[in-house]
Amino acid sequence: MAWIVLVLSVIAVVYEYPRLRRAKQFKELWLFMILLAVGVLLSVAEELHLPIPDPLNWLTAIYKPMSRIVLSALN
């Protein structure tokens, strides 16, 4: 299944890269490549049963210190 994701992503790059480059849409090209790479990496990691961090854990790590500061200021 990981090979299918890789093949489809290569097809997407072959199709989109020349169009975006010809149109000189370099910001869109960078965004396309970054988002495609993130998607492919997450798909392959999921297929290989690698642990993928949960976005909720990231939010908790960010907001927990903030909530402590706010709660200590309110007390």
Short mmCIF file of C-alpha atoms in Angstrom, two decimals:
data_model
loop_
_atom_site.label_atom_id
_atom_site.label_comp_id
_atom_site.label_asym_id
_atom_site.label_seq_id
_atom_site.Cartn_x
_atom_site.Cartn_y
_atom_site.Cartn_z
CA MET A 1 0.00 0.00 0.00
CA ALA A 2 2.89 2.39 0.69
CA TRP A 3 4.04 1.88 -2.88
CA ILE A 4 0.67 3.04 -4.17
CA VAL A 5 0.99 6.27 -2.19
CA LEU A 6 4.51 6.82 -3.51
CA VAL A 7 3.51 6.13 -7.12
CA LEU A 8 0.48 8.44 -6.91
CA SER A 9 2.58 11.19 -5.37
CA VAL A 10 5.16 10.89 -8.15
CA ILE A 11 2.34 11.11 -10.71
CA ALA A 12 1.03 14.23 -8.97
CA VAL A 13 4.49 15.82 -9.04
CA VAL A 14 5.01 14.95 -12.71
CA TYR A 15 1.64 16.52 -13.54
CA GLU A 16 1.73 19.63 -11.31
CA TYR A 17 5.41 20.63 -11.17
CA PRO A 18 5.77 21.73 -14.81
CA ARG A 19 2.49 23.67 -14.74
CA LEU A 20 3.38 25.55 -11.58
CA ARG A 21 6.92 26.26 -12.74
CA ARG A 22 5.78 27.48 -16.17
CA ALA A 23 3.28 29.81 -14.51
CA LYS A 24 6.05 31.02 -12.16
CA GLN A 25 3.96 30.17 -9.12
CA PHE A 26 6.91 29.43 -6.90
CA LYS A 27 5.12 29.96 -3.58
CA GLU A 28 2.41 27.53 -4.63
CA LEU A 29 5.07 25.09 -5.83
CA TRP A 30 6.83 25.15 -2.46
CA LEU A 31 3.56 24.74 -0.60
CA PHE A 32 2.55 21.86 -2.89
CA MET A 33 5.86 20.08 -2.34
CA ILE A 34 5.82 20.57 1.44
CA LEU A 35 2.22 19.42 1.87
CA LEU A 36 2.76 16.46 -0.46
CA ALA A 37 5.90 15.43 1.44
CA VAL A 38 4.10 15.66 4.79
CA GLY A 39 1.17 13.65 3.46
CA VAL A 40 3.40 10.98 1.93
CA LEU A 41 5.52 10.68 5.07
CA LEU A 42 2.47 10.34 7.30
CA SER A 43 0.86 7.80 4.95
CA VAL A 44 3.99 5.67 4.73
CA ALA A 45 4.53 5.88 8.51
CA GLU A 46 0.94 4.78 9.08
CA GLU A 47 1.34 1.91 6.64
CA LEU A 48 4.55 0.76 8.35
CA HIS A 49 2.81 0.94 11.77
CA LEU A 50 5.22 3.57 13.07
CA PRO A 51 4.05 5.69 15.99
CA ILE A 52 2.63 8.98 14.74
CA PRO A 53 2.30 11.75 17.30
CA ASP A 54 -1.23 12.84 18.02
CA PRO A 55 -1.88 16.55 17.34
CA LEU A 56 -3.83 16.76 20.58
CA ASN A 57 -0.67 15.87 22.52
CA TRP A 58 1.12 18.77 20.83
CA LEU A 59 -1.67 21.17 21.76
CA THR A 60 -1.61 19.91 25.33
CA ALA A 61 2.15 20.43 25.52
CA ILE A 62 1.75 24.00 24.27
CA TYR A 63 -1.24 25.06 26.34
CA LYS A 64 -0.49 23.31 29.64
CA PRO A 65 2.23 25.79 30.68
CA MET A 66 0.00 28.65 29.56
CA SER A 67 -2.89 27.38 31.65
CA ARG A 68 -0.61 27.08 34.69
CA ILE A 69 0.47 30.70 34.25
CA VAL A 70 -3.10 31.91 33.89
CA LEU A 71 -4.32 29.87 36.85
CA SER A 72 -1.46 31.06 39.05
CA ALA A 73 -2.21 34.66 38.07
CA LEU A 74 -5.89 34.22 38.94
CA ASN A 75 -5.21 32.65 42.35
#
